[in-house]
Coordinates of C-alpha atoms and ligand atoms in Angstrom, one line a residue:
X1 CA -72.0 86.1 -69.9
X2 CA -69.7 87.4 -72.7
X3 CA -69.0 85.3 -75.7
X4 CA -65.4 84.5 -74.7
X5 CA -66.4 83.2 -71.3
X6 CA -68.9 80.9 -73.0
X7 CA -66.1 79.5 -75.1
X8 CA -63.9 78.7 -72.1
X9 CA -62.1 81.9 -71.2
X10 CA -60.7 81.5 -67.7
X11 CA -58.0 83.1 -65.4
X12 CA -55.5 80.6 -66.8
X13 CA -56.1 81.9 -70.4
X14 CA -56.1 85.5 -69.1
X15 CA -52.7 84.8 -67.5
X16 CA -51.3 83.3 -70.7
X17 CA -52.7 86.2 -72.6
X18 CA -51.0 88.8 -70.4
X19 CA -47.6 87.1 -70.7
X20 CA -47.7 86.5 -74.5
X21 CA -49.8 89.3 -75.9
X22 CA -48.7 92.4 -74.1
X23 CA -49.5 94.7 -77.1
X24 CA -52.1 97.4 -76.3
X25 CA -55.1 97.2 -78.7
X26 CA -54.9 93.4 -78.7
X27 CA -57.8 91.3 -77.3
X28 CA -58.0 87.5 -76.6
X29 CA -60.0 85.3 -79.0
X30 CA -60.5 81.6 -79.5
X31 CA -60.6 79.6 -82.7
X32 CA -63.9 77.8 -82.7
X33 CA -63.5 76.5 -86.2
X34 CA -60.6 76.3 -88.7
X35 CA -61.7 75.1 -92.1
X36 CA -60.8 75.6 -95.7
X37 CA -58.3 78.2 -95.0
X38 CA -60.6 80.3 -92.8
X39 CA -61.0 80.6 -89.1
X40 CA -64.0 81.5 -87.0
X41 CA -63.1 83.3 -83.9
X42 CA -65.0 83.9 -80.7
X43 CA -64.2 87.4 -79.3
X44 CA -65.5 89.3 -76.3
X45 CA -67.9 91.1 -78.6
X46 CA -69.0 88.2 -80.7
X47 CA -67.9 86.0 -83.6
X48 CA -65.6 87.0 -86.4
X49 CA -64.5 85.2 -89.6
X50 CA -61.0 85.7 -90.9
X51 CA -59.3 84.5 -94.0
X52 CA -56.1 82.4 -93.7
X53 CA -55.6 79.9 -90.9
X54 CA -51.8 80.5 -90.2
X55 CA -51.5 77.0 -88.7
X56 CA -54.2 77.6 -86.2
X57 CA -56.5 74.8 -85.2
X58 CA -59.8 74.6 -83.4
X59 CA -59.4 75.3 -79.7
X60 CA -56.4 77.7 -80.1
X61 CA -56.3 80.9 -78.1
X62 CA -55.0 83.9 -79.9
X63 CA -54.5 87.6 -79.7
X64 CA -56.4 89.8 -82.2
X65 CA -55.4 93.3 -82.9
X66 CA -58.4 95.4 -83.4
X67 CA -57.5 99.1 -83.2
X68 CA -59.5 100.7 -86.0
X69 CA -58.1 98.9 -89.1
X70 CA -59.2 95.4 -90.1
X71 CA -58.8 92.9 -87.3
X72 CA -55.9 90.5 -87.5
X73 CA -54.5 87.6 -85.4
X74 CA -51.1 88.8 -84.1
X75 CA -50.2 85.9 -81.8
X76 CA -51.1 82.4 -80.8
X77 CA -50.9 81.5 -77.1
X78 CA -49.0 78.4 -76.1
X79 CA -51.2 75.2 -76.1
X80 CA -51.6 73.3 -72.9
X81 CA -52.7 70.2 -74.8
X82 CA -52.5 69.1 -78.4
X83 CA -54.6 66.3 -79.8
X84 CA -52.8 65.0 -82.9
X85 CA -52.5 62.0 -85.3
X86 CA -50.3 61.3 -88.3
X87 CA -51.9 62.9 -91.3
X88 CA -54.0 60.5 -93.3
X89 CA -53.2 60.0 -97.0
X90 CA -49.8 61.5 -96.6
X91 CA -46.7 59.5 -97.0
X92 CA -44.4 62.3 -95.9
X93 CA -45.3 61.8 -92.3
X94 CA -46.6 65.0 -91.0
X95 CA -48.7 65.6 -87.9
X96 CA -52.2 66.7 -88.1
X97 CA -53.4 68.7 -85.0
X98 CA -57.0 67.9 -84.4
X99 CA -57.5 70.3 -81.6
X100 CA -55.7 72.3 -79.0
X101 CA -56.3 73.3 -75.4
X102 CA -58.7 70.4 -74.7
X103 CA -59.1 69.3 -71.1
X104 CA -61.0 66.1 -71.6
X105 CA -61.0 63.7 -74.6
X106 CA -64.2 61.6 -74.9
X107 CA -63.5 58.5 -76.8
X108 CA -66.9 57.7 -78.2
X109 CA -67.8 54.1 -78.5
X110 CA -71.3 53.3 -80.0
X111 CA -73.2 50.4 -78.5
X112 CA -75.0 49.6 -81.8
X113 CA -72.1 47.7 -83.2
X114 CA -69.5 45.2 -82.0
X115 CA -66.8 46.7 -79.7
X116 CA -63.6 47.4 -81.6
X117 CA -61.0 46.9 -78.9
X118 CA -58.0 47.8 -81.1
X119 CA -59.6 51.0 -82.2
X120 CA -60.5 51.8 -78.6
X121 CA -56.9 51.3 -77.4
X122 CA -55.5 53.3 -80.3
X123 CA -57.7 56.3 -79.7
X124 CA -57.0 56.1 -76.0
X125 CA -53.3 56.2 -76.7
X126 CA -53.7 59.4 -78.7
X127 CA -56.1 60.8 -76.1
X128 CA -53.7 60.1 -73.2
X129 CA -50.8 61.5 -75.2
X130 CA -52.6 64.8 -75.8
X131 CA -52.2 66.1 -72.3
X132 CA -56.0 66.0 -71.7
X133 CA -57.8 63.5 -69.4
X134 CA -59.4 60.7 -71.4
X135 CA -62.9 59.3 -70.7
X136 CA -64.8 56.7 -72.6
X137 CA -68.3 57.6 -73.6
X138 CA -70.6 54.8 -74.6
X139 CA -73.4 56.0 -76.8
X140 CA -76.8 54.6 -78.0
X141 CA -77.4 52.6 -74.8
X142 CA -81.1 52.4 -75.9
X143 CA -80.1 50.3 -78.9
X144 CA -78.2 47.7 -77.1
X145 CA -79.8 44.7 -75.3
X146 CA -76.5 43.5 -74.0
X147 CA -75.1 46.8 -72.9
X148 CA -74.3 45.6 -69.4
X149 CA -71.8 43.1 -70.9
X150 CA -70.3 45.7 -73.2
X151 CA -69.9 48.2 -70.3
X152 CA -68.2 45.6 -68.2
X153 CA -66.0 44.6 -71.1
X154 CA -65.0 48.2 -71.8
X155 CA -64.2 48.9 -68.2
X156 CA -62.0 45.9 -68.1
X157 CA -60.3 46.9 -71.3
X158 CA -59.5 50.5 -70.4
X159 CA -58.1 50.0 -66.9
X160 CA -58.9 52.9 -64.7
X161 CA -60.2 55.3 -67.4
X162 CA -63.7 56.5 -66.5
X163 CA -66.5 55.0 -68.6
X164 CA -69.8 56.8 -69.0
X165 CA -72.9 55.3 -70.6
X166 CA -75.2 57.6 -72.5
X167 CA -78.2 57.7 -74.8
X168 CA -79.0 60.9 -76.7
X169 CA -82.3 59.3 -77.8
X170 CA -83.4 58.4 -74.2
X171 CA -81.7 61.3 -72.6
X172 CA -79.7 58.9 -70.4
X173 CA -76.4 59.7 -68.8
X174 CA -76.4 63.3 -70.0
X175 CA -76.3 65.0 -66.6
X176 CA -73.5 62.8 -65.6
X177 CA -71.5 63.7 -68.7
X178 CA -72.3 67.4 -68.4
X179 CA -71.2 67.2 -64.8
X180 CA -67.7 66.0 -65.9
X181 CA -67.0 69.2 -67.8
X182 CA -66.1 71.9 -65.4
X183 CA -66.3 75.7 -66.0
X184 CA -63.8 76.7 -68.6
X185 CA -63.1 73.2 -69.7
X186 CA -63.3 71.8 -73.2
X187 CA -64.3 68.2 -74.0
X188 CA -63.4 66.9 -77.4
X189 CA -65.4 63.9 -78.8
X190 CA -63.5 61.4 -80.9
X191 CA -65.0 58.4 -82.6
X192 CA -66.1 56.8 -85.8
X193 CA -68.7 58.3 -88.1
X194 CA -72.2 57.6 -87.0
X195 CA -71.2 57.0 -83.4
X196 CA -73.6 59.6 -82.1
X197 CA -71.2 62.5 -81.3
X198 CA -73.3 65.2 -82.9
X199 CA -76.5 63.8 -81.4
X200 CA -74.9 63.8 -78.0
X201 CA -74.0 67.5 -78.4
X202 CA -77.5 68.3 -79.5
X203 CA -78.9 66.5 -76.5
X204 CA -76.5 68.4 -74.2
X205 CA -77.4 71.8 -75.6
X206 CA -81.0 71.0 -76.0
X207 CA -80.8 72.4 -79.5
X208 CA -80.7 70.9 -82.9
X209 CA -77.5 72.6 -83.7
X210 CA -75.2 69.9 -85.0
X211 CA -76.1 68.1 -88.2
X212 CA -76.7 64.4 -87.5
X213 CA -76.8 61.6 -90.1
X214 CA -79.1 58.7 -90.5
X215 CA -77.4 55.4 -90.2
X216 CA -77.3 53.4 -93.4
X217 CA -79.1 50.1 -93.0
X218 CA -76.7 47.2 -93.1
X219 CA -73.4 48.5 -91.9
X220 CA -74.6 50.7 -89.1
X221 CA -72.4 53.6 -90.4
X222 CA -73.6 57.2 -90.3
X223 CA -73.7 59.5 -93.3
X224 CA -70.9 61.9 -92.9
X225 CA -72.5 65.0 -91.8
X226 CA -70.2 66.8 -89.5
X227 CA -67.6 68.4 -91.8
X228 CA -65.3 70.4 -89.5
X229 CA -64.1 70.4 -86.0
X230 CA -66.0 72.9 -84.1
X231 CA -66.4 74.2 -80.6
X232 CA -70.0 74.3 -79.2
X233 CA -70.7 76.2 -75.8
X234 CA -72.8 74.3 -73.3
X235 CA -73.3 77.3 -71.0
X236 CA -71.4 78.1 -67.8
X237 CA -68.2 78.1 -69.8
X238 CA -68.2 74.4 -70.6
X239 CA -67.3 73.7 -74.2
X240 CA -67.5 70.6 -76.4
X241 CA -65.7 70.0 -79.6
X242 CA -67.6 68.1 -82.3
X243 CA -65.5 66.3 -84.9
X244 CA -66.1 64.5 -88.1
X245 CA -65.6 60.8 -87.9
X246 CA -62.0 59.6 -88.3
X247 CA -61.7 56.5 -90.3
X248 CA -58.2 55.6 -89.1
X249 CA -56.1 56.9 -86.3
X250 CA -52.4 56.7 -87.2
X251 CA -50.4 57.7 -84.2
X252 CA -48.0 60.6 -84.0
X253 CA -45.2 60.8 -81.4
X254 CA -47.4 59.1 -78.9
X255 CA -44.9 57.1 -76.9
X256 CA -46.1 58.6 -73.6
X257 CA -49.6 57.8 -74.4
X258 CA -48.6 54.3 -75.3
X259 CA -46.9 53.7 -72.0
X260 CA -49.8 55.1 -70.2
X261 CA -52.4 52.9 -71.8
X262 CA -50.1 49.8 -71.8
X263 CA -48.4 50.2 -68.5
X264 CA -49.3 46.6 -67.6
X265 CA -47.5 45.4 -70.7
X266 CA -44.4 47.5 -70.3
X267 CA -44.2 46.5 -66.6
X268 CA -43.4 43.0 -67.7
X269 CA -40.2 43.9 -69.6
X270 CA -37.8 44.1 -66.7
X271 CA -38.7 40.5 -65.8
X272 CA -37.5 39.1 -69.1
X273 CA -34.3 37.0 -68.7
X274 CA -32.3 39.1 -71.3
X275 CA -32.2 42.8 -70.9
X276 CA -32.4 43.3 -74.6
X277 CA -35.2 40.8 -75.0
X278 CA -37.1 41.4 -78.3
X279 CA -40.1 39.5 -76.8
X280 CA -40.2 37.2 -79.9
X281 CA -39.2 33.7 -78.9
X282 CA -36.4 34.3 -76.5
X283 CA -36.2 31.9 -73.5
X284 CA -37.3 33.5 -70.3
X285 CA -39.4 36.1 -71.9
X286 CA -41.9 37.5 -69.4
X287 CA -44.3 38.7 -72.0
X288 CA -44.7 35.2 -73.4
X289 CA -44.9 33.7 -70.0
X290 CA -47.7 36.1 -69.2
X291 CA -49.5 35.3 -72.4
X292 CA -49.0 31.5 -71.7
X293 CA -50.5 31.8 -68.2
X294 CA -53.4 33.9 -69.3
X295 CA -52.2 37.0 -67.5
X296 CA -51.8 39.0 -70.7
X297 CA -54.2 38.6 -73.6
X298 CA -52.3 37.9 -76.8
X299 CA -54.6 40.3 -78.7
X300 CA -53.5 43.1 -76.3
X301 CA -49.9 42.3 -76.8
X302 CA -50.2 42.4 -80.6
X303 CA -52.1 45.7 -80.4
X304 CA -49.3 47.2 -78.3
X305 CA -46.6 45.8 -80.6
X306 CA -48.3 47.2 -83.7
X307 CA -48.5 50.7 -82.3
X308 CA -44.9 50.5 -81.0
X309 CA -43.6 49.5 -84.4
X310 CA -45.7 52.2 -86.1
X311 CA -44.1 54.8 -83.8
X312 CA -40.6 53.5 -84.4
X313 CA -40.9 53.6 -88.2
X314 CA -42.3 57.1 -88.0
X315 CA -39.2 58.1 -86.1
X316 CA -37.0 56.5 -88.6
X317 CA -38.7 58.4 -91.4
X318 CA -38.6 61.6 -89.4
X319 CA -34.8 61.4 -88.9
X320 CA -34.3 60.6 -92.6
X321 CA -36.4 63.6 -93.6
X322 CA -34.5 65.7 -91.0
X323 CA -31.1 64.7 -92.5
X324 CA -32.4 65.5 -95.9
X325 CA -33.6 68.9 -94.8
X326 CA -30.2 69.7 -93.2
X327 CA -28.3 68.9 -96.4
X328 CA -30.6 70.9 -98.7
X329 CA -31.6 73.7 -96.4
X330 CA -28.9 76.1 -97.6
X331 CA -30.3 75.9 -101.2
X332 CA -34.0 76.0 -100.6
X333 CA -36.5 78.4 -99.1
X334 CA -38.0 77.1 -95.8
X335 CA -41.1 75.0 -96.3
X336 CA -44.4 76.5 -95.6
X337 CA -45.3 75.5 -92.0
X338 CA -49.0 76.2 -92.5
X339 CA -51.2 73.4 -91.5
X340 CA -54.6 72.4 -92.7
X341 CA -54.4 73.7 -96.3
X342 CA -54.3 70.3 -97.9
X343 CA -57.3 69.3 -95.8
X344 CA -59.4 70.7 -98.6
X345 CA -59.2 67.7 -100.9
X346 CA -60.0 65.2 -98.2
X347 CA -63.3 63.3 -97.7
X348 CA -65.5 65.3 -95.4
X349 CA -65.5 62.7 -92.7
X350 CA -61.7 62.5 -92.4
X351 CA -60.6 66.0 -92.1
Ligands
GDP401 N1 -81.2 55.1 -81.0 C1 -80.3 56.0 -81.0 N2 -79.8 56.5 -82.1 C2 -78.9 57.5 -82.0 C3 -78.4 57.9 -80.7 N3 -77.5 58.9 -80.9 C4 -77.4 59.0 -82.3 N4 -78.2 58.2 -82.9 C5 -78.4 58.1 -84.4 O1 -77.1 57.7 -85.0 C6 -77.0 58.3 -86.2 C7 -75.6 59.0 -86.2 O2 -75.6 60.0 -85.3 P1 -74.6 61.3 -85.4 O3 -74.9 62.1 -84.1 O4 -74.8 62.0 -86.6 O5 -73.2 60.6 -85.3 P2 -71.8 61.3 -85.5 O6 -71.4 61.0 -86.9 O7 -70.9 60.6 -84.5 O8 -71.9 62.8 -85.2 C8 -78.2 59.3 -86.3 O9 -79.1 58.7 -87.2 C9 -78.7 59.4 -85.0 O10 -80.1 59.7 -85.0 C10 -79.0 57.3 -79.5 O11 -78.6 57.7 -78.4 N5 -79.9 56.4 -79.7
MG402 MG1 -71.4 64.4 -86.5
ZN403 ZN1 -39.2 39.5 -73.4

């Protein structure tokens, strides 16, 4: 099987390529790693490193001109999904695209530490918003004595999202997970450092190809060993994206994802007595009635509320920035739209 098919090339990509890269002498390629201003591309004839990332991210499909001179990326194909968050350590509110053209987002939840429901919900919102199908992957099942409880609790929390239980160590649940990734599909793993993402990939490939870190005694966290988002072929055109652990997950334009994950909460709003109910202490508020009767968990409401406010304040800052740009744009050169450059100074586990 040629390199490109191993990295997920399908008829769909072929179709996009024919419409967007009609130039003769151009061949399709996929970004399998974008790091420190360089990209690693998979091409039909093998891998190729190029300097400059031009705003490309792991998972992008591109056209590469290769007609004798030095090969160069001449176009990027439209993305069918975009996994993003608000850039960490950046007050100016920019998006950071973590990956593109992902079909499944695996929200990785390790069973060797207490379940963080807020983190799970937040990551699910981003996963749902990306355009990919979310699944929850519980890892390290061999380490948990009460994993039946946690599985049940997780299933209850994620409402309809599929939950798979795995152990890389005991080789449990691997075939089931592998079976979820169809030919030409890409699964991205998202989760905290030390959650077992790289170990899971090694177990799936049967190779020791991703670096894994020993967990520090005491806090159960991993050493930060995966330093860049990277595509790994599993054979038969199934692909998995390893990611460094993300410490936080600030949302970016994720209203649709929020509505998807918190449909039960938003469904209450029309039942409030006042149409403009702020769900604080108004009489006849359906949200507070539901909390009072035990129908809605207060923690879940507060989690929703926090993300909703975060998105609203992001929009306010965006429109202020937009106005400022409009008033100054006639005097200044356009800002560099390149992404990923300032990733260089970031801790390795938070790129
Ligand atoms: N017991 C057990 N340990 C695991 C399992 N998966 C990963 N680990 C350990 O957890 C630590 C972190 O794993 P790693 O794959 O590097 O996590 P990542 O940061 O999410 O990529 C390593 O010491 C692994 O050996 C598992 O299924 N069972
Ligand atoms: Mg890793
Ligand atoms: Zn209300």
